[in-house]
PDB file of C-alpha atoms in Angstrom:
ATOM      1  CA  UNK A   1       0.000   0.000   0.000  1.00 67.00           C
ATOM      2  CA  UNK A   2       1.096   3.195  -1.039  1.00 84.00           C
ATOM      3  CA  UNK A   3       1.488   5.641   1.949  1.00 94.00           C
ATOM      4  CA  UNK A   4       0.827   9.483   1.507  1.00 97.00           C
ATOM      5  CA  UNK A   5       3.627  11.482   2.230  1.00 98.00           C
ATOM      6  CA  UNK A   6       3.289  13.456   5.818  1.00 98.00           C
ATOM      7  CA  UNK A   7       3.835  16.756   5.763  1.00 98.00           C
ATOM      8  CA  UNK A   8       4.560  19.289   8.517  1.00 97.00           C
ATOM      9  CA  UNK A   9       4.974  23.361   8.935  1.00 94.00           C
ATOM     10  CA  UNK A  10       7.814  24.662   9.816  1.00 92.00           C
ATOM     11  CA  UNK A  11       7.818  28.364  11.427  1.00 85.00           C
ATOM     12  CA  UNK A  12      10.858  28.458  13.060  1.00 90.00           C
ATOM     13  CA  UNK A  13      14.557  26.236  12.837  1.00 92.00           C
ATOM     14  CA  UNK A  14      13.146  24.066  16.374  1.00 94.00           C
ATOM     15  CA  UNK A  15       9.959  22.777  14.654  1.00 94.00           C
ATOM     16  CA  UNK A  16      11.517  21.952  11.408  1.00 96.00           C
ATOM     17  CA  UNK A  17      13.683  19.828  13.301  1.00 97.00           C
ATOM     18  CA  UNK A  18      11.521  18.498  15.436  1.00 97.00           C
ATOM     19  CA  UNK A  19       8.921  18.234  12.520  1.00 97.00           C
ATOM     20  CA  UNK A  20      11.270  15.908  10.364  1.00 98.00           C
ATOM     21  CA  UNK A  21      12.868  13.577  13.477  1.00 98.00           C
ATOM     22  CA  UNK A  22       9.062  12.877  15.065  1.00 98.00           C
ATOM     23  CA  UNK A  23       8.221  11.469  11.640  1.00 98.00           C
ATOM     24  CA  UNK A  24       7.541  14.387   9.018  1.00 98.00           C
ATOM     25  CA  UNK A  25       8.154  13.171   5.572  1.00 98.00           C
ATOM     26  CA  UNK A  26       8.924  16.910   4.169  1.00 98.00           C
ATOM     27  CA  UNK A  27       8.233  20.403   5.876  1.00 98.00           C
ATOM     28  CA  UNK A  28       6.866  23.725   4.479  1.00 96.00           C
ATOM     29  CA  UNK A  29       8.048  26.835   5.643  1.00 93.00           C
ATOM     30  CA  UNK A  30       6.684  30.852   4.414  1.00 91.00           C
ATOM     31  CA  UNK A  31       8.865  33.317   2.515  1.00 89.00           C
ATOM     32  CA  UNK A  32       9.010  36.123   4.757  1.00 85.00           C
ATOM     33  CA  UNK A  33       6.615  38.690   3.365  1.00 85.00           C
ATOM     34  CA  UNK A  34       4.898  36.528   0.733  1.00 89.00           C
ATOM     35  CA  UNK A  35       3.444  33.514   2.239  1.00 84.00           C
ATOM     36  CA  UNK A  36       0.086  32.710   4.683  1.00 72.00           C
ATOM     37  CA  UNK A  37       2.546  32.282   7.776  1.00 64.00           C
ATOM     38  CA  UNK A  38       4.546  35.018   8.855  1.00 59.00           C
ATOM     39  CA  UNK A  39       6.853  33.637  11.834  1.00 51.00           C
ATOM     40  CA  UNK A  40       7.008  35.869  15.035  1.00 50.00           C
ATOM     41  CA  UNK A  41      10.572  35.296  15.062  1.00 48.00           C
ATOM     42  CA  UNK A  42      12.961  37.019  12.231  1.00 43.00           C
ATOM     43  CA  UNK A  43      13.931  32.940  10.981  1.00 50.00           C
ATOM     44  CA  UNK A  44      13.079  32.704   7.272  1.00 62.00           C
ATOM     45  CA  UNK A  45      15.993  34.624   5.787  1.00 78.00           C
ATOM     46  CA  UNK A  46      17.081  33.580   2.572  1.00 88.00           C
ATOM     47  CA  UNK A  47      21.032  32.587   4.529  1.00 87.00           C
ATOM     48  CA  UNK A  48      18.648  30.636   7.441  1.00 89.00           C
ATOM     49  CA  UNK A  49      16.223  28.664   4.840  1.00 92.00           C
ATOM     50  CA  UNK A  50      19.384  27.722   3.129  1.00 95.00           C
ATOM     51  CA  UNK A  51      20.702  26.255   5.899  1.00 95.00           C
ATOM     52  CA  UNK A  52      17.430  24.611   6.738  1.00 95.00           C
ATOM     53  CA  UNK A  53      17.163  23.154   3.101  1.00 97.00           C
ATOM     54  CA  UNK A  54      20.606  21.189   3.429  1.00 97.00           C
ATOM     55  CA  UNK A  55      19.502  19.988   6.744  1.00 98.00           C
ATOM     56  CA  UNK A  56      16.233  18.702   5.808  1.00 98.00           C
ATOM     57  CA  UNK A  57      18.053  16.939   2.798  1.00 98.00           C
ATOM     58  CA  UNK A  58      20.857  15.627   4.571  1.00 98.00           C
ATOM     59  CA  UNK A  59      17.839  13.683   6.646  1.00 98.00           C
ATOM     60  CA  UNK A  60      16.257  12.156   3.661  1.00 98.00           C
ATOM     61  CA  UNK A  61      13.152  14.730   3.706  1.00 98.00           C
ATOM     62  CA  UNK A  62      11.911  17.436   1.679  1.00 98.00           C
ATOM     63  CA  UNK A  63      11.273  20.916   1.565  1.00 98.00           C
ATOM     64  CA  UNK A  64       8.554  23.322   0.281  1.00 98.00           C
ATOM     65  CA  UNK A  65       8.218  26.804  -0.107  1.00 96.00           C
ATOM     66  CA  UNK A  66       5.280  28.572   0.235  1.00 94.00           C
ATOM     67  CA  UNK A  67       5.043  31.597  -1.898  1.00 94.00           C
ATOM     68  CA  UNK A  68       1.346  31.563  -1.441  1.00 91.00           C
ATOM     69  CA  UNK A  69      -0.273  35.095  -0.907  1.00 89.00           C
ATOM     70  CA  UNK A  70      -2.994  36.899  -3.154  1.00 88.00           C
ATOM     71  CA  UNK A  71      -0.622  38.940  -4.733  1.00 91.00           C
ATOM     72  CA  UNK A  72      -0.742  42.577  -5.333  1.00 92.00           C
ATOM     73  CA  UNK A  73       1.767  45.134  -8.010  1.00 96.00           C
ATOM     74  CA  UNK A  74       3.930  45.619  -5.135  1.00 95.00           C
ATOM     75  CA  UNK A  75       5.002  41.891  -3.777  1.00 94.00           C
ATOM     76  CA  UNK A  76       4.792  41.008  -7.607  1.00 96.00           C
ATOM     77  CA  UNK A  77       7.459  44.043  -8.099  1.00 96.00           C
ATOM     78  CA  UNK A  78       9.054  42.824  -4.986  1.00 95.00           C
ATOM     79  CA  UNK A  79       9.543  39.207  -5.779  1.00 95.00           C
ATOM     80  CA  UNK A  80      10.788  39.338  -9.157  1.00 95.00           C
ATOM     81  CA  UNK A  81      14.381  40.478  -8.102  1.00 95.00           C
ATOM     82  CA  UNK A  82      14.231  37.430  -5.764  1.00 95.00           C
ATOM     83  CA  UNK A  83      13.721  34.830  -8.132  1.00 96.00           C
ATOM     84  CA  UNK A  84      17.337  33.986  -8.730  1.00 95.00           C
ATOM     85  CA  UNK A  85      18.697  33.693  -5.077  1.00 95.00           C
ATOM     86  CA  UNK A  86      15.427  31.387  -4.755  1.00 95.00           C
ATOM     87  CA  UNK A  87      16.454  29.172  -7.678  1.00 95.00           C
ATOM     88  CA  UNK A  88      19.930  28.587  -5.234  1.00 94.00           C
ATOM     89  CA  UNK A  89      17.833  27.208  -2.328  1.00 94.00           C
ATOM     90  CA  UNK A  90      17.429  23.997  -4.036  1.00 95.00           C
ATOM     91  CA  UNK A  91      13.838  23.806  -2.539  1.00 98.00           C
ATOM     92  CA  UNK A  92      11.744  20.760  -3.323  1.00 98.00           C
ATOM     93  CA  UNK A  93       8.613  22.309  -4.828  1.00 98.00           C
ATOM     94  CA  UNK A  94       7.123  25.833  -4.138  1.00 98.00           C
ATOM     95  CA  UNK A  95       3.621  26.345  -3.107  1.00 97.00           C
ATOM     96  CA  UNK A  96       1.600  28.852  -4.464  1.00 97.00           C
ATOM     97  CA  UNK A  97      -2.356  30.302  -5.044  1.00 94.00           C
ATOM     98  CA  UNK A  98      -1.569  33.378  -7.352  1.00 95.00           C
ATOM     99  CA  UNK A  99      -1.612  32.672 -11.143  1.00 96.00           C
ATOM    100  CA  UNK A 100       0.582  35.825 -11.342  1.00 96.00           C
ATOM    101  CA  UNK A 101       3.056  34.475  -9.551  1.00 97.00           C
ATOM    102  CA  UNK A 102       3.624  30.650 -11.295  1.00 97.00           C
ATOM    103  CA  UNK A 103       3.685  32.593 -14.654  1.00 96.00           C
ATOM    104  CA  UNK A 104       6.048  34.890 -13.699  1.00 96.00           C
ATOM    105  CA  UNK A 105       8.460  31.972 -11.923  1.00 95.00           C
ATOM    106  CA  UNK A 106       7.345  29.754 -15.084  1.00 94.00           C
ATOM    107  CA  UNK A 107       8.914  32.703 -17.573  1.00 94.00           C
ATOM    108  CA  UNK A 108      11.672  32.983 -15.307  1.00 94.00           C
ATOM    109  CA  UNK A 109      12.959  29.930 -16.199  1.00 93.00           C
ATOM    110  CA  UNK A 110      13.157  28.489 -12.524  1.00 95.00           C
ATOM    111  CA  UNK A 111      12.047  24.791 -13.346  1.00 95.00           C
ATOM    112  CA  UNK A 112      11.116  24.088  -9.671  1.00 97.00           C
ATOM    113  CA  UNK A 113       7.868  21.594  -8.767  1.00 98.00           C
ATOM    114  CA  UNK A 114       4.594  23.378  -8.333  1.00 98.00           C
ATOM    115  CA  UNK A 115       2.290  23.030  -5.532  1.00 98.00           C
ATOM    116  CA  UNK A 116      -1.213  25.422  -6.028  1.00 98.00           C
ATOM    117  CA  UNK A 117      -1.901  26.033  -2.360  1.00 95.00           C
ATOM    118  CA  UNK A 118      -5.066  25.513  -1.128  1.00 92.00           C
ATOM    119  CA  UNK A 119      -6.264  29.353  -1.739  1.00 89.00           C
ATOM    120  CA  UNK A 120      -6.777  27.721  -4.864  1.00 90.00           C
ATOM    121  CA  UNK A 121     -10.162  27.099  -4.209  1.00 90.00           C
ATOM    122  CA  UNK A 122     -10.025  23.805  -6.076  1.00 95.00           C
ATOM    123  CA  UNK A 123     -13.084  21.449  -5.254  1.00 94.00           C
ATOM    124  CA  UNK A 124     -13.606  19.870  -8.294  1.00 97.00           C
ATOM    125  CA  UNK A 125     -12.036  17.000 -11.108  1.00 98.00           C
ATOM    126  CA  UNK A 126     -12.438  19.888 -13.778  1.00 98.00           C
ATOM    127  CA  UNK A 127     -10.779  22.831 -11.966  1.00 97.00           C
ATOM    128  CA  UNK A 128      -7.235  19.657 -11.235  1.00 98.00           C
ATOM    129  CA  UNK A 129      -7.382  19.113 -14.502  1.00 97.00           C
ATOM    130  CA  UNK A 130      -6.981  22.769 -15.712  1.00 97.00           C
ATOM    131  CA  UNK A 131      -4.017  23.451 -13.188  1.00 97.00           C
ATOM    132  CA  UNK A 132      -2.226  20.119 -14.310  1.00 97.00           C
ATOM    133  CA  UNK A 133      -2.360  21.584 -17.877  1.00 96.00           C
ATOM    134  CA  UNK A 134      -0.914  24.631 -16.230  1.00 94.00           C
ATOM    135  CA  UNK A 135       2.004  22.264 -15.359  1.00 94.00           C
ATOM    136  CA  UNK A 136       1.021  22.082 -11.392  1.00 97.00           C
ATOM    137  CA  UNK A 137       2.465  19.186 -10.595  1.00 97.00           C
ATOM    138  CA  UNK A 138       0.307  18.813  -7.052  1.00 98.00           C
ATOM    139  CA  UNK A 139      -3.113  20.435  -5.947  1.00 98.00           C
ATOM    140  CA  UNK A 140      -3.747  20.932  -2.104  1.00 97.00           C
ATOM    141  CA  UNK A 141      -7.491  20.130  -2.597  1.00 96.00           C
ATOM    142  CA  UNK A 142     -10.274  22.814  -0.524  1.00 90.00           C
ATOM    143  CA  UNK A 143     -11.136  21.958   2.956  1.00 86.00           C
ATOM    144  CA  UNK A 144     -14.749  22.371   1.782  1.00 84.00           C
ATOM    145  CA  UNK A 145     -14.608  18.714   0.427  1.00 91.00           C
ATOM    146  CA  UNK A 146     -16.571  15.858   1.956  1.00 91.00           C
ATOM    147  CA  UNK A 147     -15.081  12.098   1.568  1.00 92.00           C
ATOM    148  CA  UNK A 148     -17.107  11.282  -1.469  1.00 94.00           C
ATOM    149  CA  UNK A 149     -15.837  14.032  -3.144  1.00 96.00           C
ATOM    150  CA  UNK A 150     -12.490  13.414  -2.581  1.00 96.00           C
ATOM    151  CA  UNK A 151     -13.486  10.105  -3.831  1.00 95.00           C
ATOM    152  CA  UNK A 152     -14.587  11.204  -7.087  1.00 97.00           C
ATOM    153  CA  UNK A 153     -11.965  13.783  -7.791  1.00 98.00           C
ATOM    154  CA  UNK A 154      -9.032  11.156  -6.852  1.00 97.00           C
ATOM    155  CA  UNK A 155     -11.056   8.820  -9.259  1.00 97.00           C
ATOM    156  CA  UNK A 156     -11.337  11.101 -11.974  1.00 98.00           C
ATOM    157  CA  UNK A 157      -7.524  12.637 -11.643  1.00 97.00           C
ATOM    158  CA  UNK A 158      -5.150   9.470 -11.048  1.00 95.00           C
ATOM    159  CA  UNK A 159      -2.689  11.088 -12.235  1.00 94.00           C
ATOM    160  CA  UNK A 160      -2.196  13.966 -10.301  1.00 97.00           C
ATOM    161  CA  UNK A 161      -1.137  14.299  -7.056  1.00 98.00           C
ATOM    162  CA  UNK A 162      -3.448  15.197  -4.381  1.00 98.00           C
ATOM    163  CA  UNK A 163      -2.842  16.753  -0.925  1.00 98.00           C
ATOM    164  CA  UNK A 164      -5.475  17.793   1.808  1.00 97.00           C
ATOM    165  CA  UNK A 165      -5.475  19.149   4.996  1.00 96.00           C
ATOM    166  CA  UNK A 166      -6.195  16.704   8.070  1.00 97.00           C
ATOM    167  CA  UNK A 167      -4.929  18.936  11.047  1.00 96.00           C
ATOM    168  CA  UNK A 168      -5.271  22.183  12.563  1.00 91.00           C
ATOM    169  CA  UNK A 169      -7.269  25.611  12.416  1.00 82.00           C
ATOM    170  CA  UNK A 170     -10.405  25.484  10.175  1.00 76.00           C
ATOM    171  CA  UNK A 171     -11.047  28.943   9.008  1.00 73.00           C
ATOM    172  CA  UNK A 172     -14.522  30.275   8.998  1.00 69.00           C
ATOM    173  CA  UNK A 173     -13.826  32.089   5.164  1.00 69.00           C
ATOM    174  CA  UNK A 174     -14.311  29.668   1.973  1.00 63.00           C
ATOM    175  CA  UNK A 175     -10.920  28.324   1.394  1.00 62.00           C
ATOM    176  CA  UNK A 176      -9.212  30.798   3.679  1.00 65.00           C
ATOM    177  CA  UNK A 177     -10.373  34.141   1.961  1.00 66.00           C
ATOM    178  CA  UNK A 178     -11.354  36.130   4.910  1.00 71.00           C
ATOM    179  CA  UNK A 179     -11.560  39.405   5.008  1.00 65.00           C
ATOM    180  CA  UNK A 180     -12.328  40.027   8.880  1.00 73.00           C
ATOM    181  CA  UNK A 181      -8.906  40.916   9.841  1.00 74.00           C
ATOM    182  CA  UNK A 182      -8.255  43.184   7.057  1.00 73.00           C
ATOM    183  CA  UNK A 183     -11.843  44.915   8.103  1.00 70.00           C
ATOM    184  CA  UNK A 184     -11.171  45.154  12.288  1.00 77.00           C
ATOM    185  CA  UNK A 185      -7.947  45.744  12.239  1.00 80.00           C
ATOM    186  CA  UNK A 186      -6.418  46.468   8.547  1.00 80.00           C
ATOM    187  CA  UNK A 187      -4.144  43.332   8.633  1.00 78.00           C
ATOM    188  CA  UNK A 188      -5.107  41.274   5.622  1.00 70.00           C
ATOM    189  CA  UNK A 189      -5.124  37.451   6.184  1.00 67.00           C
ATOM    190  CA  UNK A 190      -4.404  37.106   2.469  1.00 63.00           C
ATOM    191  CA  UNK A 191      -1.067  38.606   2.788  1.00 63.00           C
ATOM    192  CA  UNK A 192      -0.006  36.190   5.843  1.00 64.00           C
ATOM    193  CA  UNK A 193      -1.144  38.856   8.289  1.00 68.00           C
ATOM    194  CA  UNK A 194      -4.559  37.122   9.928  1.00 76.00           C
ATOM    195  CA  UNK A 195      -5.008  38.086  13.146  1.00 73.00           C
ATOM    196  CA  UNK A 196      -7.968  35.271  13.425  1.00 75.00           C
ATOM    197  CA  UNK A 197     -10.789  37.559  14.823  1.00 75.00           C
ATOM    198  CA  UNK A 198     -13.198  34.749  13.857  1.00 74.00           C
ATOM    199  CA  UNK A 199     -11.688  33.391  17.454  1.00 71.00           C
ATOM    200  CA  UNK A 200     -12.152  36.255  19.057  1.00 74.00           C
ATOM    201  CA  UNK A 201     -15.287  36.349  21.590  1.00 71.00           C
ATOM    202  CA  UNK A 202     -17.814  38.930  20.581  1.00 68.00           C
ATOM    203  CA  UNK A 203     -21.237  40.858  22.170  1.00 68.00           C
ATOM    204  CA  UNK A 204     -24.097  41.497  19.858  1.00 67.00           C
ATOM    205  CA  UNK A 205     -25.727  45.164  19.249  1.00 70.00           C
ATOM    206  CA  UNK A 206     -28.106  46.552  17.573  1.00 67.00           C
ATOM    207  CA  UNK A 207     -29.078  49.832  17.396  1.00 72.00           C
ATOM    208  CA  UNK A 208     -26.306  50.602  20.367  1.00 71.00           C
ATOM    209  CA  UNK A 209     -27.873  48.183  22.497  1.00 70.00           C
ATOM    210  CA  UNK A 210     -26.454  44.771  23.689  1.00 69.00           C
ATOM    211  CA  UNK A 211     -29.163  42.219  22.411  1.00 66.00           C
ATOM    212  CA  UNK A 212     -29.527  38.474  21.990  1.00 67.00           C
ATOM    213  CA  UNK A 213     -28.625  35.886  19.527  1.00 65.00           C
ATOM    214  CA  UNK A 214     -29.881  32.420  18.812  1.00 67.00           C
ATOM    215  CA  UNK A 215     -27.841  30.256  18.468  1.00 63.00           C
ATOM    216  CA  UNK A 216     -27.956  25.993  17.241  1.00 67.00           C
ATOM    217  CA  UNK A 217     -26.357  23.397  18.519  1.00 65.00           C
ATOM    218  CA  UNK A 218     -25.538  20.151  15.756  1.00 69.00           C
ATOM    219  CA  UNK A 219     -23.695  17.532  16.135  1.00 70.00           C
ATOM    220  CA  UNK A 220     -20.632  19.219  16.052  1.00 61.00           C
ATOM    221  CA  UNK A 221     -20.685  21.721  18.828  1.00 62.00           C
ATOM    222  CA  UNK A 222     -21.899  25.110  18.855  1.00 60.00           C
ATOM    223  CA  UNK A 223     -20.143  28.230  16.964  1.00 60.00           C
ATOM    224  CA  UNK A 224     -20.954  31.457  15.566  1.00 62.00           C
ATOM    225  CA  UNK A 225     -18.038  32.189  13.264  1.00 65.00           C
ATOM    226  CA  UNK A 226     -15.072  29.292  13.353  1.00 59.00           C
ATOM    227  CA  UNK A 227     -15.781  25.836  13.351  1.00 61.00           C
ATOM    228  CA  UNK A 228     -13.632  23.668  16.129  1.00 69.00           C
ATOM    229  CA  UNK A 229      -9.672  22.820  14.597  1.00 82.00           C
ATOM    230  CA  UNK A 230     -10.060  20.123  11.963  1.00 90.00           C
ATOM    231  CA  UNK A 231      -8.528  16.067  13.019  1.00 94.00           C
ATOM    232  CA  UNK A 232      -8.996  13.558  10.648  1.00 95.00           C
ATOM    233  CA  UNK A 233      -6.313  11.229  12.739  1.00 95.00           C
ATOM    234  CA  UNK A 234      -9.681   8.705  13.032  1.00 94.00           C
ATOM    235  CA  UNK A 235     -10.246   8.493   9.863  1.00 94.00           C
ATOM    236  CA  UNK A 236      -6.537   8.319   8.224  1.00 95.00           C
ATOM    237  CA  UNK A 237      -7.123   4.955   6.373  1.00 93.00           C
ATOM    238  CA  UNK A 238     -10.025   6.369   4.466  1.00 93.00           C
ATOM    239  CA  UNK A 239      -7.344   8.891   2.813  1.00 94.00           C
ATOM    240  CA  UNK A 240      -4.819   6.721   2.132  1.00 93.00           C
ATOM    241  CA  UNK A 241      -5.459   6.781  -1.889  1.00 93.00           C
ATOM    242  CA  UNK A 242      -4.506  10.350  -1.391  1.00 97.00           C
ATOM    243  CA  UNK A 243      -0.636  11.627  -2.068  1.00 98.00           C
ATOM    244  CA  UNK A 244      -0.171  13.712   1.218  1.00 98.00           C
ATOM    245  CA  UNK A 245      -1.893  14.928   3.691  1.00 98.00           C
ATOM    246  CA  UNK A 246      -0.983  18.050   5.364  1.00 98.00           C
ATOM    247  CA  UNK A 247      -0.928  19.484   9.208  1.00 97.00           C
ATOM    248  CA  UNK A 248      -1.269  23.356   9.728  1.00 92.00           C
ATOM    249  CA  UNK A 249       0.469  24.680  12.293  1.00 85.00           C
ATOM    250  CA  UNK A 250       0.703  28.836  11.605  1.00 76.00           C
ATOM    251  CA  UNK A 251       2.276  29.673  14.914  1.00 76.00           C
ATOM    252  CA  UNK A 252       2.061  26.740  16.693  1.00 85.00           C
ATOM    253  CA  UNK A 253       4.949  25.655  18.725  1.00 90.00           C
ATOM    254  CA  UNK A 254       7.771  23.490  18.533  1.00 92.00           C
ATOM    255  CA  UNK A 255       5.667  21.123  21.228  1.00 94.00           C
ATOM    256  CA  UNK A 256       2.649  20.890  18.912  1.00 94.00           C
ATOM    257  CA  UNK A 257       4.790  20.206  15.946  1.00 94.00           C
ATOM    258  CA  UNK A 258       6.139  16.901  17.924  1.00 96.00           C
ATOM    259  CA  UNK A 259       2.844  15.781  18.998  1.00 96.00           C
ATOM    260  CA  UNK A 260       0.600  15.889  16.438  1.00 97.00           C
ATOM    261  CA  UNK A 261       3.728  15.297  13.975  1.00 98.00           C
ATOM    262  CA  UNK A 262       4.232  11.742  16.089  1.00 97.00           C
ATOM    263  CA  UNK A 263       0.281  10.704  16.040  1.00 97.00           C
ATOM    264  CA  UNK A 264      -0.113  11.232  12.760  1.00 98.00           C
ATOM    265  CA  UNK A 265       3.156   8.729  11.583  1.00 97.00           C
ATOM    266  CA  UNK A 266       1.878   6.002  13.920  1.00 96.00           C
ATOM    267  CA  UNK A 267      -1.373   6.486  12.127  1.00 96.00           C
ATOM    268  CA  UNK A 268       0.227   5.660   9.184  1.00 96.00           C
ATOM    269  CA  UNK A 269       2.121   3.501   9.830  1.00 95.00           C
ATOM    270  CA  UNK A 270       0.087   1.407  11.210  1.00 94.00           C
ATOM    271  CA  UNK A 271      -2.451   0.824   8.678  1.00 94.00           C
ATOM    272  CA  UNK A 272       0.265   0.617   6.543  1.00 93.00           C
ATOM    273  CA  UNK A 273       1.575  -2.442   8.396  1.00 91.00           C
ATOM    274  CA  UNK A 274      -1.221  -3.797   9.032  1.00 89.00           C
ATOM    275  CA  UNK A 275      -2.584  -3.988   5.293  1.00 78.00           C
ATOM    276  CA  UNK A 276      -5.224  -1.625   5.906  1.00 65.00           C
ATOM    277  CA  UNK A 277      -7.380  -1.271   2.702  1.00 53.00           C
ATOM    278  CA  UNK A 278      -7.377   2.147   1.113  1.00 45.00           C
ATOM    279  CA  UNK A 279     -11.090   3.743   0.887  1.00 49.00           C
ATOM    280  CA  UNK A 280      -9.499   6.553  -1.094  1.00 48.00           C
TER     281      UNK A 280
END
């Protein structure tokens, strides 16, 4: 049975390590200033990520790099002169949701492996077909998917590698668009800048007065905005037809990186050595 490759974020140097020798099979890390996950500590310079890069390939593993905001003239203008010290890095594949940005890296020449993050928006057989002729090599599918469609689009696609999300925060926006942070407090979660307000715990007004809301209870839980952090760890062996199946970890610590990094690869594992059929 084929297993899908694990893969871990890496904020800082201590959870990339810890990431990779708890069982990661690769890591992805931000570039600073044009990725989803800005690190609170200054780590991802070009010098630092090169040194991570030889360590993760000295262990066997691999390394992506997420170039992966909703770019605007400015990072495009801003990225362009960074192309060729990126080309150096030897990184494994890049990860990315703007168009702009794989045509301009495609016309640069830079033949590197091309991940369309999950800002994508892709939920459909159709929309992985269109990005593999766009030479995407691997679509991170939208958390909006149930299991039968997964089913259908890994049936109709078998050719194309497929990579979903199975741990950590579930945001409230379709496929991560959100606008609430840019709104409260101008920081624009599309630009690796989300302060996640839909966390936050709010009072309801209207017309200046504090008022009541009703509010449902399901089978889930009970939430206004955010639903509760997404674990698929009980139902791994239904995914195992997929090609890798991501944790998110935007500012998590080195101590969540080991733990959920560790159940995840005995997961695997397991139903791996055990002969677990694949639903997927």
């Amino acid at each position: 049975m084929k297993c899908p490759e694990l893969l871990a974020p890496a904020g800082t140097r201590e959870n990339l390590e810890i990431a990779i020798r708890y069982g990661a099979d690769a890591v992805y890390q931000g570039l600073e200033g044009f990725s989803l996950r800005r690190a609170k500590k200054a780590e991802t310079s070009l010098e630092s990520m090169a040194q991570s890069i030889q360590w993760v390939h000295q262990q066997g593993k691999r390394y992506y790099l997420a170039i992966n905001i909703l770019a605007h003239e400015k990072d495009i203008n801003a990225l362009r002169p960074l192309l060729p010290q990126l080309v150096e890095l030897n990184v494994d594949a890049v990860i990315i949701a703007d168009p702009g940005i794989i045509r301009m890296i495609r016309a640069s020449g830079w033949r590197v492996p091309i991940h369309l993050s999950t800002q994508g928006t892709v939920t459909n057989h159709e929309a992985v077909s269109f990005w593999r002729e766009q030479g995407v090599e691997r679509i991170i599918l939208g958390r909006e998917l149930s299991k039968d469609e997964l089913h259908s689009i890994r049936s109709a696609c078998p050719d194309t590698e497929l990579e979903i999300f199975v741990h950590g925060a579930m945001c409230m926006a379709y496929s991560v668009r959100c606008h609430l942070s840019h709104y409260t407090l101008g920081r624009d979660s599309n630009r690796g800048q989300c302060a996640q307000v839909c966390r936050w715990k709010f009072d309801v007004e209207k017309d200046g007065r504090s008022t009541s809301i009703d509010i449902e209870e399901d089978e889930r839980g009970t939430y206004l905005l955010n639903a509760k952090d997404l674990c698929l760890a009980p139902v791994v062996s239904a995914l195992m037809g997929l090609d890798c199946l991501k944790i998110e970890g935007r500012n998590k610590t080195s101590y969540y990186a080991g733990n959920v990094v560790r159940v995840y690869r005995l997961i695997l594992d397991f139903i791996v050595k055990n002969g677990q059929q694949a639903k997927i």
